[in-house]
Each structure stands twice: as structure tokens, then as C-alpha cells.
Tab-separated table of C-alpha atoms in Angstrom:
chain	number	residue	atom	x	y	z
A	312	MET	CA	-13.788	16.641	-22.284
A	313	LYS	CA	-14.149	12.864	-23.179
A	314	ASP	CA	-15.387	9.729	-21.382
A	315	ILE	CA	-13.321	7.460	-20.149
A	316	GLU	CA	-15.300	4.200	-21.769
A	317	THR	CA	-16.365	1.104	-19.386
A	318	ASN	CA	-19.194	-1.553	-18.980
A	319	VAL	CA	-20.518	0.818	-15.856
A	320	SER	CA	-22.977	3.742	-18.150
A	321	ARG	CA	-23.567	5.886	-15.251
A	322	ARG	CA	-19.226	6.502	-15.667
A	323	LYS	CA	-18.306	9.289	-17.512
A	324	PHE	CA	-15.428	9.912	-15.709
A	325	ILE	CA	-12.746	12.478	-13.565
A	326	GLY	CA	-9.422	12.820	-16.095
A	327	GLY	CA	-10.356	13.107	-19.595
A	328	THR	CA	-8.339	13.256	-21.850
A	329	ALA	CA	-4.610	14.206	-21.681
A	330	THR	CA	-1.381	15.243	-22.830
A	331	ILE	CA	1.753	14.518	-21.795
A	332	ALA	CA	3.095	16.092	-19.198
A	333	GLY	CA	6.694	14.259	-18.210
A	334	ALA	CA	7.545	12.386	-14.677
A	335	ALA	CA	6.241	15.468	-13.121
A	336	ALA	CA	7.282	13.919	-9.654
A	337	ILE	CA	10.042	11.296	-8.422
A	338	SER	CA	7.366	9.372	-7.432
A	339	PHE	CA	5.449	9.108	-10.235
A	340	PRO	CA	6.694	7.911	-13.302
A	341	ALA	CA	4.701	8.456	-15.464
A	342	VAL	CA	2.263	11.526	-15.436
A	343	VAL	CA	-0.231	12.970	-17.538
A	344	GLN	CA	-1.846	16.351	-16.817
A	345	GLY	CA	-6.056	16.479	-18.012
A	346	GLN	CA	-9.090	18.631	-17.278
A	347	ALA	CA	-10.045	18.727	-13.627
A	348	ALA	CA	-14.330	17.624	-13.315
A	349	LYS	CA	-14.586	19.390	-9.997
A	350	GLY	CA	-16.649	17.956	-7.064
A	351	GLU	CA	-17.992	14.500	-9.376
A	352	THR	CA	-18.644	11.844	-7.085
A	353	ILE	CA	-15.235	9.461	-7.087
A	354	ARG	CA	-17.083	5.685	-6.606
A	355	VAL	CA	-14.700	2.655	-4.684
A	356	GLY	CA	-15.496	-0.233	-4.888
A	357	LEU	CA	-13.245	-2.801	-1.982
A	358	ILE	CA	-12.050	-5.703	-2.630
A	359	GLY	CA	-10.158	-7.124	0.446
A	360	CYS	CA	-11.156	-6.749	3.770
A	361	GLY	CA	-8.452	-7.085	6.234
A	362	GLY	CA	-6.917	-4.832	8.045
A	363	ARG	CA	-4.407	-4.105	4.906
A	364	GLY	CA	-8.090	-2.593	2.919
A	365	THR	CA	-10.323	-1.161	5.869
A	366	GLY	CA	-6.913	0.976	6.288
A	367	ALA	CA	-6.763	2.013	2.447
A	368	ALA	CA	-10.576	2.494	2.266
A	369	SER	CA	-10.398	4.789	5.467
A	370	GLN	CA	-7.252	7.006	3.545
A	371	ILE	CA	-9.369	7.381	-0.080
A	372	MET	CA	-12.578	8.697	2.384
A	373	ASN	CA	-9.748	11.459	4.413
A	374	SER	CA	-9.526	12.714	0.714
A	375	PRO	CA	-11.025	15.757	1.007
A	376	HIS	CA	-12.594	15.777	-3.144
A	377	ASN	CA	-15.700	13.655	-3.495
A	378	THR	CA	-15.817	9.884	-2.042
A	379	LYS	CA	-18.390	7.811	-2.055
A	380	LEU	CA	-17.835	4.316	-0.454
A	381	VAL	CA	-20.506	1.825	-2.264
A	382	ALA	CA	-19.113	-1.355	-2.605
A	383	VAL	CA	-17.361	-4.468	-0.912
A	384	ALA	CA	-16.005	-7.841	-1.038
A	385	ASP	CA	-14.044	-9.888	0.657
A	386	ALA	CA	-14.309	-14.246	1.304
A	387	PHE	CA	-15.709	-14.139	3.905
A	388	MET	CA	-19.696	-12.170	4.882
A	389	ASP	CA	-18.287	-11.755	8.167
A	390	LYS	CA	-14.791	-9.756	7.295
A	391	ALA	CA	-16.939	-7.515	4.774
A	392	GLN	CA	-19.189	-6.515	7.815
A	393	GLY	CA	-16.911	-5.879	10.371
A	394	THR	CA	-15.205	-2.999	7.637
A	395	VAL	CA	-18.683	-1.158	7.242
A	396	ASN	CA	-19.556	-1.452	9.990
A	397	ARG	CA	-15.850	0.466	11.130
A	398	LEU	CA	-16.426	2.553	8.256
A	399	LYS	CA	-19.691	4.208	8.691
A	400	LYS	CA	-19.179	5.306	12.381
A	401	GLN	CA	-16.437	6.600	10.955
A	402	TYR	CA	-17.174	8.158	7.529
A	403	GLY	CA	-21.243	8.112	7.987
A	404	LYS	CA	-22.779	9.106	4.893
A	405	LYS	CA	-19.677	8.446	2.720
A	406	VAL	CA	-19.945	5.386	3.249
A	407	LEU	CA	-23.260	4.190	0.815
A	408	VAL	CA	-22.779	0.452	1.772
A	409	ASP	CA	-25.623	-2.053	1.856
A	410	GLU	CA	-26.897	-5.172	2.286
A	411	GLY	CA	-27.300	-5.264	-2.083
A	412	SER	CA	-23.514	-4.286	-2.110
A	413	MET	CA	-22.206	-6.127	-0.044
A	414	PHE	CA	-20.823	-9.286	-1.476
A	415	ALA	CA	-19.150	-12.311	-0.620
A	416	GLY	CA	-17.018	-15.757	-1.646
A	417	PHE	CA	-13.732	-15.839	-4.617
A	418	ASP	CA	-16.132	-14.379	-7.159
A	419	ALA	CA	-16.981	-11.424	-5.120
A	420	TYR	CA	-14.477	-8.963	-6.870
A	421	LYS	CA	-16.489	-9.045	-9.838
A	422	LYS	CA	-19.641	-8.197	-8.334
A	423	VAL	CA	-18.273	-5.689	-6.521
A	424	MET	CA	-16.345	-4.667	-10.313
A	425	SER	CA	-19.913	-4.034	-12.154
A	426	HIS	CA	-21.547	-1.663	-9.454
A	427	GLY	CA	-21.040	1.455	-11.105
A	428	VAL	CA	-17.452	1.917	-9.362
A	429	ASP	CA	-14.429	4.018	-10.751
A	430	LEU	CA	-12.223	3.093	-8.424
A	431	VAL	CA	-11.274	-0.221	-7.568
A	432	ALA	CA	-9.081	-0.661	-4.105
A	433	ILE	CA	-7.729	-3.981	-3.894
A	434	ALA	CA	-6.497	-5.690	-0.609
A	435	THR	CA	-6.865	-9.503	-0.708
A	436	PRO	CA	-3.874	-11.650	-0.148
A	437	PRO	CA	-1.281	-11.274	-2.747
A	438	GLY	CA	-2.155	-14.131	-4.720
A	439	PHE	CA	-5.117	-13.191	-5.852
A	440	ARG	CA	-3.763	-9.606	-7.167
A	441	PRO	CA	-2.836	-10.749	-10.537
A	442	LEU	CA	-6.338	-11.931	-11.276
A	443	HIS	CA	-8.381	-9.223	-9.945
A	444	PHE	CA	-5.627	-6.764	-11.264
A	445	GLU	CA	-6.724	-7.499	-14.613
A	446	HIS	CA	-10.377	-7.851	-14.548
A	447	ALA	CA	-11.000	-4.523	-13.392
A	448	VAL	CA	-8.465	-3.164	-16.079
A	449	ASN	CA	-10.381	-5.738	-18.514
A	450	ASN	CA	-13.677	-3.571	-16.674
A	451	GLY	CA	-12.391	0.250	-17.612
A	452	LEU	CA	-11.109	0.790	-13.486
A	453	HIS	CA	-9.026	2.851	-11.631
A	454	VAL	CA	-7.139	0.774	-9.311
A	455	PHE	CA	-4.767	0.796	-6.536
A	456	MET	CA	-3.968	-2.411	-5.857
A	457	GLU	CA	-1.759	-3.465	-2.178
A	458	LYS	CA	1.485	-4.738	-2.614
A	459	PRO	CA	2.364	-7.701	-3.469
A	460	VAL	CA	1.224	-7.506	-6.657
A	461	GLY	CA	1.653	-11.132	-7.271
A	462	VAL	CA	3.279	-14.383	-5.451
A	463	ASP	CA	4.609	-15.854	-8.346
A	464	GLY	CA	6.652	-15.384	-11.813
A	465	PRO	CA	3.543	-16.368	-13.775
A	466	GLY	CA	1.882	-14.007	-11.386
A	467	ILE	CA	3.884	-11.241	-12.351
A	468	ARG	CA	3.390	-11.837	-15.921
A	469	LYS	CA	0.083	-11.963	-15.663
A	470	VAL	CA	-0.020	-8.110	-14.357
A	471	LEU	CA	3.056	-6.788	-16.543
A	472	ALA	CA	0.113	-7.575	-19.001
A	473	ALA	CA	-2.486	-6.524	-17.817
A	474	ASN	CA	-0.565	-2.726	-17.099
A	475	LYS	CA	-0.016	-2.716	-20.606
A	476	ILE	CA	-3.253	-2.628	-20.970
A	477	ALA	CA	-3.906	0.063	-18.342
A	478	LYS	CA	-2.057	2.834	-19.904
A	479	GLU	CA	-3.535	1.711	-23.051
A	480	LYS	CA	-7.044	3.695	-21.683
A	481	ASN	CA	-5.030	5.361	-19.710
A	482	LEU	CA	-6.192	4.301	-16.240
A	483	LEU	CA	-4.778	5.336	-12.919
A	484	VAL	CA	-3.204	2.292	-11.447
A	485	ALA	CA	-1.577	2.931	-8.083
A	486	VAL	CA	0.576	-0.177	-5.622
A	487	GLY	CA	1.101	0.314	-2.060
A	488	LEU	CA	4.204	0.773	-1.891
A	489	GLN	CA	3.987	4.217	-0.114
A	490	ARG	CA	7.649	5.545	0.253
A	491	ARG	CA	7.783	6.824	-2.650
A	492	HIS	CA	4.622	9.431	-1.508
A	493	GLN	CA	6.781	10.446	1.319
A	494	PRO	CA	8.334	13.376	1.480
A	495	ASN	CA	11.457	12.121	3.644
A	496	TYR	CA	11.935	9.475	1.342
A	497	MET	CA	11.176	11.410	-2.408
A	498	GLU	CA	13.777	13.924	-0.683
A	499	THR	CA	17.014	11.802	0.646
A	500	ILE	CA	16.609	9.582	-2.987
A	501	LYS	CA	16.893	12.641	-4.975
A	502	ARG	CA	20.332	13.830	-3.113
A	503	LEU	CA	21.878	10.503	-3.443
A	504	GLN	CA	20.500	9.865	-7.193
A	505	ASP	CA	22.393	12.942	-7.782
A	506	GLY	CA	25.353	12.579	-5.962
A	507	ALA	CA	25.339	13.012	-2.420
A	508	ILE	CA	28.152	9.852	-1.819
A	509	GLY	CA	29.448	9.933	-5.523
A	510	ASP	CA	29.137	6.650	-7.215
A	511	ILE	CA	26.754	4.312	-4.845
A	512	LEU	CA	29.390	1.233	-4.741
A	513	TYR	CA	26.766	-1.558	-2.499
A	514	MET	CA	23.179	-1.345	-0.605
A	515	ARG	CA	21.552	-2.799	2.747
A	516	ALA	CA	17.647	-4.113	3.859
A	517	PHE	CA	16.346	-4.773	6.617
A	518	TRP	CA	12.857	-5.977	8.165
A	519	ASN	CA	13.793	-7.950	10.822
A	520	GLY	CA	11.257	-8.495	13.846
A	521	GLY	CA	9.593	-10.351	15.168
A	522	GLY	CA	7.015	-12.017	12.934
A	523	VAL	CA	2.661	-10.940	12.538
A	524	TRP	CA	-0.789	-11.897	13.495
A	525	THR	CA	-1.391	-16.064	12.910
A	526	ARG	CA	-5.371	-17.494	13.186
A	527	PRO	CA	-5.762	-20.995	14.690
A	528	ARG	CA	-7.501	-23.155	13.343
A	529	GLN	CA	-11.359	-23.341	14.061
A	530	ALA	CA	-12.792	-27.163	14.627
A	531	ASP	CA	-16.244	-26.542	12.023
A	532	GLN	CA	-13.379	-25.300	9.302
A	533	THR	CA	-12.639	-26.963	5.728
A	534	GLU	CA	-8.639	-26.393	4.842
A	535	LEU	CA	-9.397	-24.163	2.129
A	536	GLN	CA	-11.275	-21.584	4.689
A	537	TYR	CA	-8.011	-22.179	7.242
A	538	GLN	CA	-5.730	-21.528	4.587
A	539	MET	CA	-7.821	-18.263	4.086
A	540	ARG	CA	-8.150	-17.302	6.534
A	541	ASN	CA	-4.565	-17.879	8.134
A	542	TRP	CA	-3.115	-16.718	4.662
A	543	TYR	CA	0.265	-15.187	5.694
A	544	TYR	CA	1.322	-18.781	6.008
A	545	PHE	CA	0.746	-20.642	2.918
A	546	ASN	CA	2.608	-18.617	0.068
A	547	TRP	CA	0.317	-19.513	-2.821
A	548	LEU	CA	-1.525	-16.316	-0.698
A	549	CYS	CA	0.909	-14.901	0.860
A	550	GLY	CA	4.714	-15.441	-0.939
A	551	ASP	CA	5.989	-15.383	2.161
A	552	HIS	CA	7.366	-12.054	4.687
A	553	ILE	CA	10.263	-11.379	2.046
A	554	CYS	CA	6.982	-10.670	-0.715
A	555	GLU	CA	4.815	-9.797	1.644
A	556	GLN	CA	6.548	-7.130	3.696
A	557	HIS	CA	9.729	-7.048	2.942
A	558	ILE	CA	8.737	-5.601	-0.306
A	559	HIS	CA	9.224	-2.375	1.438
A	560	ASN	CA	12.794	-2.108	1.474
A	561	LEU	CA	13.536	-3.803	-2.159
A	562	ASP	CA	11.170	-1.237	-3.779
A	563	VAL	CA	13.538	1.981	-1.731
A	564	ILE	CA	16.841	0.081	-3.414
A	565	ASN	CA	15.392	-0.509	-7.120
A	566	TRP	CA	14.046	3.280	-6.968
A	567	LEU	CA	17.810	4.493	-5.802
A	568	LYS	CA	18.958	2.313	-8.348
A	569	GLY	CA	16.474	2.674	-10.907
A	570	ASP	CA	16.695	-1.015	-12.371
A	571	TYR	CA	16.051	-3.930	-10.765
A	572	PRO	CA	18.359	-7.189	-10.054
A	573	VAL	CA	19.620	-9.908	-12.729
A	574	GLU	CA	20.549	-12.346	-10.122
A	575	ALA	CA	20.116	-13.496	-6.334
A	576	ASN	CA	21.718	-15.974	-3.825
A	577	GLY	CA	20.952	-16.659	-1.277
A	578	GLN	CA	19.724	-18.913	2.351
A	579	GLY	CA	16.915	-19.006	4.608
A	580	GLY	CA	14.933	-21.732	6.238
A	581	ARG	CA	13.092	-22.597	9.476
A	582	GLU	CA	14.777	-22.110	12.872
A	583	VAL	CA	11.945	-21.415	14.494
A	584	ARG	CA	8.865	-21.794	13.036
A	585	GLY	CA	6.881	-24.804	12.068
A	586	ASN	CA	9.701	-26.994	14.317
A	587	PRO	CA	7.346	-28.006	17.280
A	588	ALA	CA	10.063	-28.662	20.065
A	589	ASN	CA	10.612	-24.534	20.386
A	590	ASP	CA	7.494	-23.274	18.348
A	591	PRO	CA	4.334	-23.580	20.104
A	592	GLY	CA	1.941	-22.605	17.459
A	593	ALA	CA	3.641	-24.854	14.628
A	594	LYS	CA	0.580	-25.476	13.340
A	595	ASP	CA	-0.309	-22.569	12.622
A	596	HIS	CA	3.156	-21.477	10.761
A	597	GLY	CA	2.094	-23.189	7.552
A	598	GLU	CA	5.265	-23.636	4.869
A	599	ILE	CA	6.741	-20.229	4.928
A	600	PHE	CA	10.475	-19.614	6.309
A	601	ASP	CA	10.931	-17.201	9.510
A	602	HIS	CA	14.237	-15.696	8.191
A	603	HIS	CA	15.818	-15.125	4.105
A	604	PHE	CA	19.455	-13.680	3.482
A	605	VAL	CA	19.754	-12.356	0.274
A	606	GLU	CA	22.709	-11.217	-2.440
A	607	TYR	CA	21.354	-8.939	-5.089
A	608	LYS	CA	23.647	-8.326	-8.146
A	609	TYR	CA	22.701	-5.504	-10.512
A	610	ALA	CA	23.015	-4.752	-14.076
A	611	ASP	CA	26.514	-2.789	-13.599
A	612	GLY	CA	28.030	-5.330	-10.608
A	613	THR	CA	26.562	-3.358	-7.276
A	614	ARG	CA	25.041	-5.704	-5.125
A	615	MET	CA	22.626	-5.717	-2.141
A	616	TYR	CA	22.497	-7.279	0.745
A	617	SER	CA	19.428	-8.018	2.436
A	618	GLN	CA	17.192	-9.974	5.458
A	619	CYS	CA	14.112	-10.256	7.213
A	620	ARG	CA	12.865	-12.665	10.052
A	621	HIS	CA	10.517	-13.455	11.862
A	622	ILE	CA	12.103	-14.232	15.186
A	623	LYS	CA	11.555	-13.156	18.543
A	624	GLY	CA	13.216	-11.952	20.630
A	625	CYS	CA	16.605	-10.786	18.552
A	626	PHE	CA	18.019	-8.051	16.319
A	627	ASN	CA	15.386	-5.909	14.514
A	628	SER	CA	15.381	-3.009	12.244
A	629	VAL	CA	12.966	-1.886	9.019
A	630	SER	CA	15.647	0.154	7.153
A	631	GLU	CA	17.448	0.803	4.134
A	632	HIS	CA	20.672	2.481	3.435
A	633	ALA	CA	23.727	2.960	0.032
A	634	TYR	CA	27.446	3.233	0.351
A	635	GLY	CA	28.896	5.589	-2.168
A	636	SER	CA	32.420	6.128	-2.833
A	637	LYS	CA	31.656	9.856	-0.946
A	638	GLY	CA	29.896	8.786	2.055
A	639	GLU	CA	26.481	6.737	3.655
A	640	SER	CA	23.610	7.128	4.084
A	641	ASP	CA	20.501	5.535	6.232
A	642	ILE	CA	17.441	5.955	3.707
A	643	ASN	CA	14.923	5.198	6.129
A	644	ARG	CA	16.318	7.693	8.843
A	645	SER	CA	16.158	10.146	5.689
A	646	THR	CA	20.221	11.358	6.606
A	647	ILE	CA	23.588	11.562	4.417
A	648	MET	CA	26.762	11.522	5.259
A	649	PRO	CA	29.288	12.618	3.430
A	650	LYS	CA	33.299	11.739	4.021
A	651	GLN	CA	33.839	15.533	3.801
A	652	GLY	CA	31.427	18.003	4.521
A	653	ASP	CA	28.789	18.245	7.023
A	654	PRO	CA	25.971	16.137	6.940
A	655	TRP	CA	22.704	16.219	5.588
A	656	ARG	CA	19.119	15.404	7.785
A	657	PHE	CA	15.271	15.987	5.865
A	658	ARG	CA	13.687	18.412	8.423
A	659	GLY	CA	10.339	18.141	6.391
A	660	LYS	CA	7.211	17.445	8.100
A	661	ASN	CA	6.770	13.814	8.484
A	662	VAL	CA	3.367	12.014	7.019
A	663	SER	CA	1.713	9.522	7.232
A	664	GLY	CA	3.007	7.660	3.805
A	665	HIS	CA	0.072	5.417	3.930
A	666	GLN	CA	-2.514	7.911	3.945
A	667	GLN	CA	-0.001	10.109	1.178
A	668	GLU	CA	-0.606	7.714	-1.425
A	669	GLN	CA	-4.165	7.999	-1.282
A	670	LEU	CA	-4.310	11.558	-0.969
A	671	ASP	CA	-2.285	11.598	-4.143
A	672	LEU	CA	-4.289	9.126	-6.156
A	673	VAL	CA	-8.197	10.897	-5.288
A	674	ASP	CA	-6.225	14.088	-6.002
A	675	ALA	CA	-4.748	13.251	-9.406
A	676	LEU	CA	-8.409	11.601	-10.650
A	677	ALA	CA	-10.042	14.309	-9.388
A	678	LYS	CA	-8.071	16.564	-11.614
A	679	GLY	CA	-7.544	13.993	-14.735
A	680	GLU	CA	-3.748	13.661	-13.873
A	681	ILE	CA	-3.110	9.777	-15.092
A	682	TYR	CA	0.190	8.042	-13.782
A	683	ASN	CA	0.909	4.001	-13.762
A	684	GLU	CA	2.891	3.350	-10.893
A	685	GLY	CA	2.640	-1.312	-12.264
A	686	ASP	CA	4.920	-1.660	-13.562
A	687	TYR	CA	7.374	-0.788	-10.895
A	688	GLY	CA	5.239	-2.586	-8.421
A	689	ALA	CA	5.500	-5.243	-10.319
A	690	MET	CA	9.401	-5.505	-10.894
A	691	SER	CA	9.507	-5.558	-7.335
A	692	THR	CA	7.487	-7.631	-6.236
A	693	LEU	CA	9.402	-10.033	-8.092
A	694	THR	CA	12.472	-9.086	-7.481
A	695	SER	CA	11.252	-9.728	-3.835
A	696	ILE	CA	10.085	-13.516	-5.666
A	697	LEU	CA	13.707	-13.999	-7.132
A	698	GLY	CA	14.833	-13.784	-3.479
A	699	ARG	CA	12.649	-16.039	-2.461
A	700	TYR	CA	14.019	-18.678	-4.839
A	701	ALA	CA	17.421	-18.006	-4.427
A	702	THR	CA	16.931	-19.124	-0.289
A	703	TYR	CA	14.230	-22.103	-1.254
A	704	SER	CA	16.649	-23.024	-3.494
A	705	GLY	CA	20.014	-22.773	-2.077
A	706	LYS	CA	21.076	-21.965	-6.189
A	707	SER	CA	21.591	-18.921	-8.046
A	708	VAL	CA	18.523	-17.757	-9.171
A	709	THR	CA	18.157	-14.687	-12.707
A	710	MET	CA	15.881	-12.187	-13.042
A	711	ASP	CA	14.876	-13.824	-16.208
A	712	GLN	CA	14.267	-17.095	-14.681
A	713	ALA	CA	11.779	-15.805	-11.860
A	714	LEU	CA	9.781	-14.153	-14.226
A	715	ASN	CA	9.724	-17.187	-17.070
A	716	THR	CA	9.377	-19.671	-15.443
A	717	LYS	CA	6.570	-21.976	-15.320
A	718	VAL	CA	5.904	-22.875	-11.586
A	719	GLU	CA	2.547	-21.567	-10.405
A	720	LEU	CA	2.126	-21.898	-7.229
A	721	CYS	CA	-2.165	-22.091	-7.943
A	722	PRO	CA	-2.422	-22.640	-11.769
A	723	ASP	CA	-6.220	-23.113	-11.058
A	724	LEU	CA	-6.849	-19.908	-9.137
A	725	ASP	CA	-9.606	-18.598	-10.822
A	726	LYS	CA	-12.123	-21.976	-10.884
A	727	LEU	CA	-11.585	-22.081	-6.275
A	728	THR	CA	-15.091	-22.468	-4.788
A	729	TRP	CA	-15.685	-23.147	-0.810
A	730	ASN	CA	-15.610	-27.263	-2.444
A	731	SER	CA	-12.257	-27.330	-3.887
A	732	ASP	CA	-9.741	-28.660	-2.280
A	733	ALA	CA	-6.972	-26.474	-0.459
A	734	PRO	CA	-3.956	-26.542	-3.436
A	735	ILE	CA	-1.660	-27.483	0.192
A	736	LYS	CA	-2.238	-30.277	2.578
A	737	PRO	CA	-0.929	-30.670	5.909
A	738	ASP	CA	0.559	-34.201	7.149
A	739	ALA	CA	-0.885	-36.378	9.269
A	740	ASN	CA	0.274	-34.103	12.434
A	741	GLY	CA	-0.667	-31.235	11.117
A	742	LEU	CA	2.273	-29.908	9.796
A	743	TYR	CA	2.915	-28.439	6.920
A	744	ASN	CA	5.839	-29.367	3.824
A	745	ALA	CA	8.177	-26.787	3.750
A	746	PRO	CA	10.640	-25.984	0.669
A	747	VAL	CA	14.459	-27.858	0.907
A	748	PRO	CA	17.126	-26.162	-0.331
A	749	GLY	CA	19.491	-27.758	-2.593
A	750	LYS	CA	15.953	-29.951	-3.215
A	751	SER	CA	12.999	-27.625	-4.331
A	752	ARG	CA	12.274	-26.644	-7.627
A	753	VAL	CA	11.157	-22.983	-8.007
A	754	VAL	CA	11.914	-22.717	-11.354
């Protein structure tokens, strides 16, 4: 069994030399199978100690294989300490983190990655994802990274370039698009791709809800500290909710199509968000839109119609739908309704997608089965960015324009310190300038 070389001398990792076995499962586009190393400890580092990072680490620890959490990092030490406290209560001796392996600050990710870890889980605000992923790959680490994997075209180019190197190094790369690991989605997509509703004519995708948390400004915070705490509402950190949430639904449609859109047009805005007249929390709602509608065009001429909204008291739906020449499917509900014949519904066991993706990841590492989800993670992220470009600009934007733009939301992200200025500033009233369709430059 050949060692996978890293900068950590102890690392004699689990999946050695392997042979290509093809796509063994619909959720794994490139599975490489090798010899298992039974019982060897998988040393895990966590970067980003918010709710999703804590959840991912917990689900990795919940694997039946021998996983240990050995280091954590966050921009803020109180977040890192809170995650460690919660996980120690839940998993006890599986959490080997102490004061010497808890790190805080903008460079904390480097300290985790040099702390003898085999697998790093990256769940920082998405704007940091390309930088952190690139560093992990350069250090020879297996990676789980949350979606989205970037917030702009330059970031996606960096992810795609790093992922090419990850493949050359035989590194496992998993992306938090957990629907691809859920049996109900896998079976429904397979049936649709096998022609259950004939030729796919058009698709719809939704993430309409009432919105998410805010973290109001505190008197002792700098502008940068405030934006880092309240990151969801700033594009350089989050990419807008069309990226941070709606990517899940867009990815399902891309998965169904086996392709990515070539062009998009759309409209959106801030109907409620950011308007002090009807938004009591206007000053904490940053610059992102509260609604988007996007028409995506694929190379074969088919369209996906996409909605996402953060407004309370409205029609809510988180779902994906396909319409074909012989029927239709509610993919989220795992149902197929042909025009002729009996309807079909998935009758198998429903599982937690977040848990299943980590069980699959750790099991693959333990068995030496190295798969890579980086490319589709990047391209589905770019699909969501393309939609934002279309709604912010009010123009039709191509995927090539989205990928190749030189417009970068935070060009010096790798140089950021707590003494840096925030990339955007509020006006005299404490409000932020939001994009204006027809005027804002996005590519």
C-alpha cells in the first residue's frame, strides 16, 4: 500500500494505490477503489465553527469508523470553544482538542492544516472557500467542504484549478450537496434519466422561505468584526441566498440534466429587506436581495425556472420539479406521475442527507475509495452565481462570462487581518448600497 504524501510526517493514510473502478454510485462521479486499512484512525480538523461546521464535525464523529477530531479553527475563539464544548459532551474521547489545538483568526486555517490531520472539514463563510480549499490541496489533505464553494467567478476558477491538483494527488474531495447522497433522490434521478417521463422539456426549482438569522451589530465591534459575525448578508462572504441556499435545488436540476446552464436572465430585488419603513432589522440586512427569479437555459434549449425568496408570510417551497413528454416528477417528494400507467413513489428508507454524506465520506476513506465531487460542486456554485449576476445586472449573462469575469468581491482576501478595512462600508444611516439592476456591473 503506497502512502499518500503530505507535509505531515505521521501520515500514512488509509487509501493507498488504487485502480479506477468507474462510477460505482450516481453520487460519486469518479470512484477510485483501493485496499482498506482496517482500524486506522482518521484525524479530522474543522475549519469554521458555525452551525453547519459543528454539524458536519458531529456527523463525521458519528461514523462507525475510527474518527478523531484533533484541531479546530474559527475567526472567533468563542465560536471554536463553543463547538469543542458541544462535541466533547456528545462524543467524549473522540474529541482530542485542547487549548493547544484550538485556533482563531484569519490564518487559523493554516494552523489546523499543519496539525497532523488527514481530513479537513471546511465550513467557513463561502467567500473563504477557494482560499481554504486551495491550501488544503497544496498540503495533501482530503477535504469535505460545505456548499457553496465560492462567491464569484475568480473564486470558482481557483477551486477548479485546485481540484485538478486534488485529482492528481488522489485526494478525496466531498462537497456538501447532500441530496446526491440521499437514496430517494438517487433513485428518482436515475428513473428520470432512464426516461420515466420521456424527454425532459423544462424544470422548476424553488427555495422560498421566510429568511434566516441575523446577528445585530454590537457596540464594541469594528465594521469587519460585525460583517464576519453577520456574514450571511454580505456578498463577499455569502454570495446572497441564491448561492448559500438555493444552490441545493439548482444542483439537483444540473444532476438531472448531466449538464450546466449556458445562459441566464432574471430579476430580483429588495422588496422588504433593507427598507426601514417595513424592515425593523434593515441595518442588519446588508446588501443581499430578498427575492430572485431566474430563467436558466441549457445547451439543448431546455429551461429551468428558478425562484428563491426570503420574505415572511408568502408562498413557501423548497423543491425541484421536472416536466417531460410522458409525465412529470416532484423530485423532492420522490414521485413520478406518467401520463399513462401507474404513478411511482420512492418507498425506501428516508435518511438524513447531512449524516449520509459523512458516512459515505468516512467509509470511502476507510476502504481506500477515493472519489471527487469538486467539479460539480464548483459548477453548481457557478450556476447560482450566474443567477445572481443576472438578477443584479438585469441582463442576460452567459456561463462563460460568469466564469471568466475579473470582477472579484474581495481581491485581497488572503491578506485580511483584524486591522483591515471591511470590503464594503455602510452609509451615514447605517445602511448598505445594494445592487441596482440596469446599473450594477457584475462581470
